[in-house]
Coordinates of N, CA and C in Angstrom, one line a residue:
X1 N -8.4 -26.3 -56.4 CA -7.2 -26.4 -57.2 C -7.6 -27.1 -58.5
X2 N -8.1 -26.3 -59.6 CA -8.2 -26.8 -60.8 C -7.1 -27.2 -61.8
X3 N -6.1 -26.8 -61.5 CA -5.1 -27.7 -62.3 C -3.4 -27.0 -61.5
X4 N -3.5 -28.0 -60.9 CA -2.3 -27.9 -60.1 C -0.7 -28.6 -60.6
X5 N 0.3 -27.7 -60.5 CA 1.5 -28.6 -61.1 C 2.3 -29.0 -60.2
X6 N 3.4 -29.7 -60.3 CA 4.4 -30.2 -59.7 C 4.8 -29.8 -58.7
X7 N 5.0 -28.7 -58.7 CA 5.7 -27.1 -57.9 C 5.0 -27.1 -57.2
X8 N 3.2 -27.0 -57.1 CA 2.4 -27.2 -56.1 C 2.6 -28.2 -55.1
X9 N 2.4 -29.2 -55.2 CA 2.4 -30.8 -55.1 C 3.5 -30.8 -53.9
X10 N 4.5 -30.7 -54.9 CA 5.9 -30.7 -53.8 C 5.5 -29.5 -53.0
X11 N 5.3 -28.6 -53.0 CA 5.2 -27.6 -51.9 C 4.3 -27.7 -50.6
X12 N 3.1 -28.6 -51.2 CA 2.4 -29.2 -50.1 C 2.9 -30.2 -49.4
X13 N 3.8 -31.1 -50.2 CA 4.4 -32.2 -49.5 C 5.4 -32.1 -48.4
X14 N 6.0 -30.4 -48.5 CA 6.6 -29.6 -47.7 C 6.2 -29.5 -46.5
X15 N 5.1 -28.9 -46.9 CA 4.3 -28.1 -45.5 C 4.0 -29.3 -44.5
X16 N 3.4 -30.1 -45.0 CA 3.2 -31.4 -44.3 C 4.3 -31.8 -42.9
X17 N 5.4 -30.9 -43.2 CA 6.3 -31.5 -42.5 C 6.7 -30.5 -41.6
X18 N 6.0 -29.2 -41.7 CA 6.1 -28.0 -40.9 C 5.0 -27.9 -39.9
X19 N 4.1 -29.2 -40.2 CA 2.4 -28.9 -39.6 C 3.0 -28.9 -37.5
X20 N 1.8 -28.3 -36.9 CA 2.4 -27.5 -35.7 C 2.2 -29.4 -34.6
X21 N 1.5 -29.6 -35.7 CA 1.4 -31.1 -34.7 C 1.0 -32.1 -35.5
X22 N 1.1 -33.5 -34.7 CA 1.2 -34.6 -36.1 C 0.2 -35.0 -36.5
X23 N -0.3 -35.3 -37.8 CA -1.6 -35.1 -37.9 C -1.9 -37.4 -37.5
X24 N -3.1 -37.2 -37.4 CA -3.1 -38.9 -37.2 C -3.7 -39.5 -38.1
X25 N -3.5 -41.1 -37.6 CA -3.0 -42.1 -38.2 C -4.0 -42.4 -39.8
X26 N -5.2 -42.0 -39.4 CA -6.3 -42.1 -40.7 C -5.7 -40.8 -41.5
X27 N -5.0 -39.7 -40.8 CA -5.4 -38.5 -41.8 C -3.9 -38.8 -42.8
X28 N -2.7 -39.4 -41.9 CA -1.8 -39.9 -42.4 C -1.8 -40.6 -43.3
X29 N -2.4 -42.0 -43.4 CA -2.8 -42.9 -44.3 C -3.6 -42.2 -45.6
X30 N -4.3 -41.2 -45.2 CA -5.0 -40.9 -46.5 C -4.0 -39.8 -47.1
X31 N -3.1 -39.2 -46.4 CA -2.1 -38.5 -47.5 C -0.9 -39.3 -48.2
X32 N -0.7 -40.2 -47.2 CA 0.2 -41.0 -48.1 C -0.2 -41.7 -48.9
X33 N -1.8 -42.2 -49.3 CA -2.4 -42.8 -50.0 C -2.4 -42.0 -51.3
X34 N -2.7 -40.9 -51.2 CA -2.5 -40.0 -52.4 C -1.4 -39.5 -53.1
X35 N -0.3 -39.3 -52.2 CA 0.8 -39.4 -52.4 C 1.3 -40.1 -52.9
X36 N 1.4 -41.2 -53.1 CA 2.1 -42.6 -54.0 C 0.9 -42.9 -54.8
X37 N -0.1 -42.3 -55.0 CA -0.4 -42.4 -56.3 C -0.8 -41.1 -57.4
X38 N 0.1 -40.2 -56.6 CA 0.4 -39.0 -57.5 C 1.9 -39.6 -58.1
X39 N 2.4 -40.1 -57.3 CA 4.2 -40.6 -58.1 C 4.4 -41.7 -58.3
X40 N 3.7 -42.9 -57.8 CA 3.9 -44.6 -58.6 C 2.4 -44.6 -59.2
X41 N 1.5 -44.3 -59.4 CA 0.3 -44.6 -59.8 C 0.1 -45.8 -58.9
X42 N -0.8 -46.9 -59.8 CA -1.4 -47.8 -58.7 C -0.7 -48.6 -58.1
X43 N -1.0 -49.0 -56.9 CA 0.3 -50.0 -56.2 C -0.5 -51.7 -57.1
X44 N 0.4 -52.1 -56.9 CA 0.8 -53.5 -58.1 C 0.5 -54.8 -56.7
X45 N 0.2 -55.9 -56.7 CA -0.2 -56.6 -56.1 C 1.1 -57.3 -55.5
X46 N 2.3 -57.0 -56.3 CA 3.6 -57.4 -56.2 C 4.3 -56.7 -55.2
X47 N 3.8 -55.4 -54.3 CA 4.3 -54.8 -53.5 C 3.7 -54.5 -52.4
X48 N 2.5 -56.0 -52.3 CA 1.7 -55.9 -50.7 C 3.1 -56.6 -49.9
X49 N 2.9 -55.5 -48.7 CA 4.0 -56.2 -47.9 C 4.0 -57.4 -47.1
X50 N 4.7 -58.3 -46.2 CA 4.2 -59.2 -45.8 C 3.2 -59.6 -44.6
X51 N 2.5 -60.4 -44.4 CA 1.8 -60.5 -43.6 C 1.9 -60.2 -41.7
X52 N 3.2 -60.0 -41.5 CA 3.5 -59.8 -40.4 C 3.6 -58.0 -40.3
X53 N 3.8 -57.2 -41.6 CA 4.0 -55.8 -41.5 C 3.0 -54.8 -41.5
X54 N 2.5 -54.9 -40.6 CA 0.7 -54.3 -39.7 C 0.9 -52.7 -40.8
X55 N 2.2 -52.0 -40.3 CA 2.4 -50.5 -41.1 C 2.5 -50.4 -42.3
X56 N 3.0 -51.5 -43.2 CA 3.0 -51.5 -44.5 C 1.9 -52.3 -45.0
X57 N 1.2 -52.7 -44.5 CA 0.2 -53.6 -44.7 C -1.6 -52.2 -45.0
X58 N -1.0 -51.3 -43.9 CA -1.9 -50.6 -44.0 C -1.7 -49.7 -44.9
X59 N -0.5 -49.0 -45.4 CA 0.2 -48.0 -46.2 C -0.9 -48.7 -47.6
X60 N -0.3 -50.0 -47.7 CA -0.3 -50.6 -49.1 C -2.0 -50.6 -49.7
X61 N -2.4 -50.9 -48.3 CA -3.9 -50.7 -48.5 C -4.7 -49.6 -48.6
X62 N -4.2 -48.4 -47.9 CA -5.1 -47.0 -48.2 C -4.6 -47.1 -49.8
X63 N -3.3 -47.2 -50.2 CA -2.9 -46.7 -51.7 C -3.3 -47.7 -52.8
X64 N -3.7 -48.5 -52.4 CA -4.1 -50.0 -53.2 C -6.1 -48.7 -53.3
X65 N -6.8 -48.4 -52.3 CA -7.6 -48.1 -52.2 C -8.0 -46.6 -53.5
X66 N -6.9 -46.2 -53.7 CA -6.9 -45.1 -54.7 C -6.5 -45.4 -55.9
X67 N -6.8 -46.8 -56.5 CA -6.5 -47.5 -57.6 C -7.4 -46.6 -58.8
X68 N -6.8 -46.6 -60.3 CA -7.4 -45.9 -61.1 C -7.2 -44.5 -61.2
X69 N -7.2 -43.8 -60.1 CA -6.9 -42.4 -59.6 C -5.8 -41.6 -60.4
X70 N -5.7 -40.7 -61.6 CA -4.5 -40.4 -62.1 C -4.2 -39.1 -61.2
X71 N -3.2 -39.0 -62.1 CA -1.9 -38.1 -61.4 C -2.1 -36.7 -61.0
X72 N -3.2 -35.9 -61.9 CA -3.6 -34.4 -61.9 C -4.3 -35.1 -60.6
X73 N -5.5 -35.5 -60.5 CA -6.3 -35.8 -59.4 C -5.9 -36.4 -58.1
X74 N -4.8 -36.8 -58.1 CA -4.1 -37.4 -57.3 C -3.6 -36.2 -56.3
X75 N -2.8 -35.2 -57.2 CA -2.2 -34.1 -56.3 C -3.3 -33.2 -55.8
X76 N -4.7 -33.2 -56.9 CA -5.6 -32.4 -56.8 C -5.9 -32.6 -55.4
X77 N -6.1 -33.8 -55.0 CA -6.7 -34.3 -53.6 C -5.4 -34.3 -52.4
X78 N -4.2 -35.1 -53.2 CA -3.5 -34.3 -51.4 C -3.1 -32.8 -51.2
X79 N -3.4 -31.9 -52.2 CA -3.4 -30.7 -51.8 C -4.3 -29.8 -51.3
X80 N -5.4 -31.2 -51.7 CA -6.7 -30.2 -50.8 C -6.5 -30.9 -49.3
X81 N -6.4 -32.1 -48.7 CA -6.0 -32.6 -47.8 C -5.0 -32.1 -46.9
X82 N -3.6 -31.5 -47.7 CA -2.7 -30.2 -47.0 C -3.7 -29.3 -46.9
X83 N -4.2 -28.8 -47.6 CA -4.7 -27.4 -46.5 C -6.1 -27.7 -45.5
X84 N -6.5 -28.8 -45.5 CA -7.5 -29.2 -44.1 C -6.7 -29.2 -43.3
X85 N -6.0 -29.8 -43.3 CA -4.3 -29.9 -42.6 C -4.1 -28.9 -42.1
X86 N -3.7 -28.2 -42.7 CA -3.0 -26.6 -42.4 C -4.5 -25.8 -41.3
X87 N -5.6 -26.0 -42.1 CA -6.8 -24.9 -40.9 C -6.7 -25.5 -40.0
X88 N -6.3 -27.3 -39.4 CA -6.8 -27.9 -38.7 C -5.6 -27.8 -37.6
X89 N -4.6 -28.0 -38.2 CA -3.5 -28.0 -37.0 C -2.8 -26.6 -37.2
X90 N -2.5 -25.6 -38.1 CA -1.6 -24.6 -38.6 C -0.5 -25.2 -38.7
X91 N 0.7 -24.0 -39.2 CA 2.1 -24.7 -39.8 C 2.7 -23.6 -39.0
X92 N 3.9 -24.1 -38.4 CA 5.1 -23.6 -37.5 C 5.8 -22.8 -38.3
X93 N 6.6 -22.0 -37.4 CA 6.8 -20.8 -38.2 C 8.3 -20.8 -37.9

């Protein structure tokens, strides 16, 4: 995907939700990682969650991990990550 738009993006964010099974917890983390920083850019030090919140603690951290990362390249990568997705599990029909 050399220059992917909006339309794309969201369409993969779709499919995501059609996939035939759930994808897990690392493959999860790395699309939401990309995902919030195709639409908030970097996460801010002001929205690590608290220390007791193990799920948002991890969220905050894959997407803290894709710091710098702009927005073309951002969708560039969770759209290539939807379609590993898609060979790996297929999408429901």
């Amino acid at each position: 995907m050399s220059n992917p738009n909006s339309q794309e993006f969201l369409n993969a964010a779709s499919v995501v939700q059609k996939l035939s099974q759930r994808p897990g917890d690392d493959e999860m983390l790395e699309l939401y990682s990309y995902f919030k920083q195709a639409v908030a850019g970097d996460a801010s030090d002001d929205s690590k969650p608290g220390i007791l919140d193990f799920k948002g603690k991890a969220k905050w951290k894959a997407w803290k991990s894709r710091a710098g990362l702009n927005k073309h390249d951002s969708e560039c990568k969770y759209i290539s990550c939807v379609q590993l997705l898609i060979n790996k599990y297929g999408v429901q029909q």
